[in-house]
mmCIF file of C-alpha atoms in Angstrom:
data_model
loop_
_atom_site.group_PDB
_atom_site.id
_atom_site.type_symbol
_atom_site.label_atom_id
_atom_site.label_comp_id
_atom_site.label_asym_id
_atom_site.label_seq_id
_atom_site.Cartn_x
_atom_site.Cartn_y
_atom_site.Cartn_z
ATOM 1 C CA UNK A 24 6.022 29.536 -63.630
ATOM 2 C CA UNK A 25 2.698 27.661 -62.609
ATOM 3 C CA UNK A 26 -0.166 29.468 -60.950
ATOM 4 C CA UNK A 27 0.699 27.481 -57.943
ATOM 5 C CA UNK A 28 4.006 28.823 -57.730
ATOM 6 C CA UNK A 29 2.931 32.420 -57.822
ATOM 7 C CA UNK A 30 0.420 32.579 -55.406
ATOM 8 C CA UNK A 31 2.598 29.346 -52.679
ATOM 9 C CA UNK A 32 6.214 30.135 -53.477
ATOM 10 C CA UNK A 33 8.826 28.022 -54.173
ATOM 11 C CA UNK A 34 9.943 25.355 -51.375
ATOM 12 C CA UNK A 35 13.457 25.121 -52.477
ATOM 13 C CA UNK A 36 13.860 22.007 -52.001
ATOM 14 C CA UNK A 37 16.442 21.048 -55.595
ATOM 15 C CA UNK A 38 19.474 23.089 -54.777
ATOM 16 C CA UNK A 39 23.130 22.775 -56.336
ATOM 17 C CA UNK A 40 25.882 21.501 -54.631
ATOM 18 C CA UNK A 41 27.606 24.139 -52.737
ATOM 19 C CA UNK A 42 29.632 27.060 -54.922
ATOM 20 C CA UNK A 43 32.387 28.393 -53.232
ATOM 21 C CA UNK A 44 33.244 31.838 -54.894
ATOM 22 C CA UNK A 45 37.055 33.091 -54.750
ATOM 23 C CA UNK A 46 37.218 36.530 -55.521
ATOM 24 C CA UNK A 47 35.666 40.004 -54.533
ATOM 25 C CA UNK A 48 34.842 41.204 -58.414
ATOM 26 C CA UNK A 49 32.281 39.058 -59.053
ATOM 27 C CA UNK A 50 30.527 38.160 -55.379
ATOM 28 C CA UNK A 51 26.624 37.808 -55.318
ATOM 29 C CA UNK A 52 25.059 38.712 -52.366
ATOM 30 C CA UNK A 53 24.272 35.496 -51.484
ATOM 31 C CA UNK A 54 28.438 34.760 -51.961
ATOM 32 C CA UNK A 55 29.094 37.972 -49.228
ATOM 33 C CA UNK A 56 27.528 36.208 -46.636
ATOM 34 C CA UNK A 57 29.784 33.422 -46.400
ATOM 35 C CA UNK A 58 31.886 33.242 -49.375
ATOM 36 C CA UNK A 59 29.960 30.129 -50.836
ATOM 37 C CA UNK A 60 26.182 29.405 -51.565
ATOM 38 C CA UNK A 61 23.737 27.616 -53.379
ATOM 39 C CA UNK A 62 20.944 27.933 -56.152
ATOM 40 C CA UNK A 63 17.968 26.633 -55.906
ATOM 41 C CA UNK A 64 17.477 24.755 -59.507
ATOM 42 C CA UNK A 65 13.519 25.324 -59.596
ATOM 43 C CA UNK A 66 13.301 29.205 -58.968
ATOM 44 C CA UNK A 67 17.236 29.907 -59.321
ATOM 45 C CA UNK A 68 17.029 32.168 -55.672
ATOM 46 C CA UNK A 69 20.783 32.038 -54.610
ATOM 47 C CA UNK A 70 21.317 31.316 -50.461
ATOM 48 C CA UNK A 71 24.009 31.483 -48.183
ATOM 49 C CA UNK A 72 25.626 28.630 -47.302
ATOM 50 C CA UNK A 73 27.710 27.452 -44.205
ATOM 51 C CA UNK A 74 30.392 24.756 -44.890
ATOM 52 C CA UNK A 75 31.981 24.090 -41.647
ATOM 53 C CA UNK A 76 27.579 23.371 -40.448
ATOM 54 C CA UNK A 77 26.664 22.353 -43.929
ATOM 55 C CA UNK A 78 23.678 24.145 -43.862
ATOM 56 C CA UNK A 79 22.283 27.303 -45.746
ATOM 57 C CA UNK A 80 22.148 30.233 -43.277
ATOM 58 C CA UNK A 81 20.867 33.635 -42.699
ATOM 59 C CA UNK A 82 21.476 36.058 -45.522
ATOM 60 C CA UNK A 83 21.988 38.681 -43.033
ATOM 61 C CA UNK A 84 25.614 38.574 -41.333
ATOM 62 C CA UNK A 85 25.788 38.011 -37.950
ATOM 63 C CA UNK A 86 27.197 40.454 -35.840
ATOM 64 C CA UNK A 87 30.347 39.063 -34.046
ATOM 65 C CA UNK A 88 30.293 38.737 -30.170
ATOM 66 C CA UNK A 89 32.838 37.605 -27.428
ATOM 67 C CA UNK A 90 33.658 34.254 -27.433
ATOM 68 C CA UNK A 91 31.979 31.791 -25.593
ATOM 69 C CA UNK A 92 33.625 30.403 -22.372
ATOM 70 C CA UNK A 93 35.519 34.028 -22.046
ATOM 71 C CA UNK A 94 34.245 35.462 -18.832
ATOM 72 C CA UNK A 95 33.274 39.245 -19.178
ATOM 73 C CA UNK A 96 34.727 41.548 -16.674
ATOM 74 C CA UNK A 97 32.517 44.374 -14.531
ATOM 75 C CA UNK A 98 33.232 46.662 -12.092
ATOM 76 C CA UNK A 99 31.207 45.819 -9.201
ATOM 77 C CA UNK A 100 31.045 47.882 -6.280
ATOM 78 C CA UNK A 101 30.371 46.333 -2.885
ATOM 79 C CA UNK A 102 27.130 47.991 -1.260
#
């Protein structure tokens, strides 16, 4: 590692083609996230990776939410 690296970072900008992982036993936590991920072939950080936007994404999950277009009922009173 260069003295560049320490005190910049890595960009990771050389990553491996998406690895999609197909059990529990042996799941990074990069691999949780998603199920499949990528390496970065300078630093060899592992990141999530979305297929279906074929993107790398958050490593935290997202929490799930109503679906869009569903309209949410309240109870509105008349005043």
């Amino acid at each position: 590692m260069s003295l560049f690296d320490l005190v910049f970072g890595c960009s990771h900008k050389h990553c491996s083609f998406p690895i999609t992982v197909r059990g529990k036993s042996r799941r990074s936590p990069a691999a949780s996230v998603t199920g499949t991920y990528v390496v970065c072939l300078d630093c060899g950080q592992e990141f999530p990776y979305d297929w279906q936007e074929m993107k790398l994404v958050s490593s935290k999950p997202e929490p799930e939410s109503a679906p869009q277009g569903i309209p949410v009922l309240t109870d509105r009173k008349a005043a």
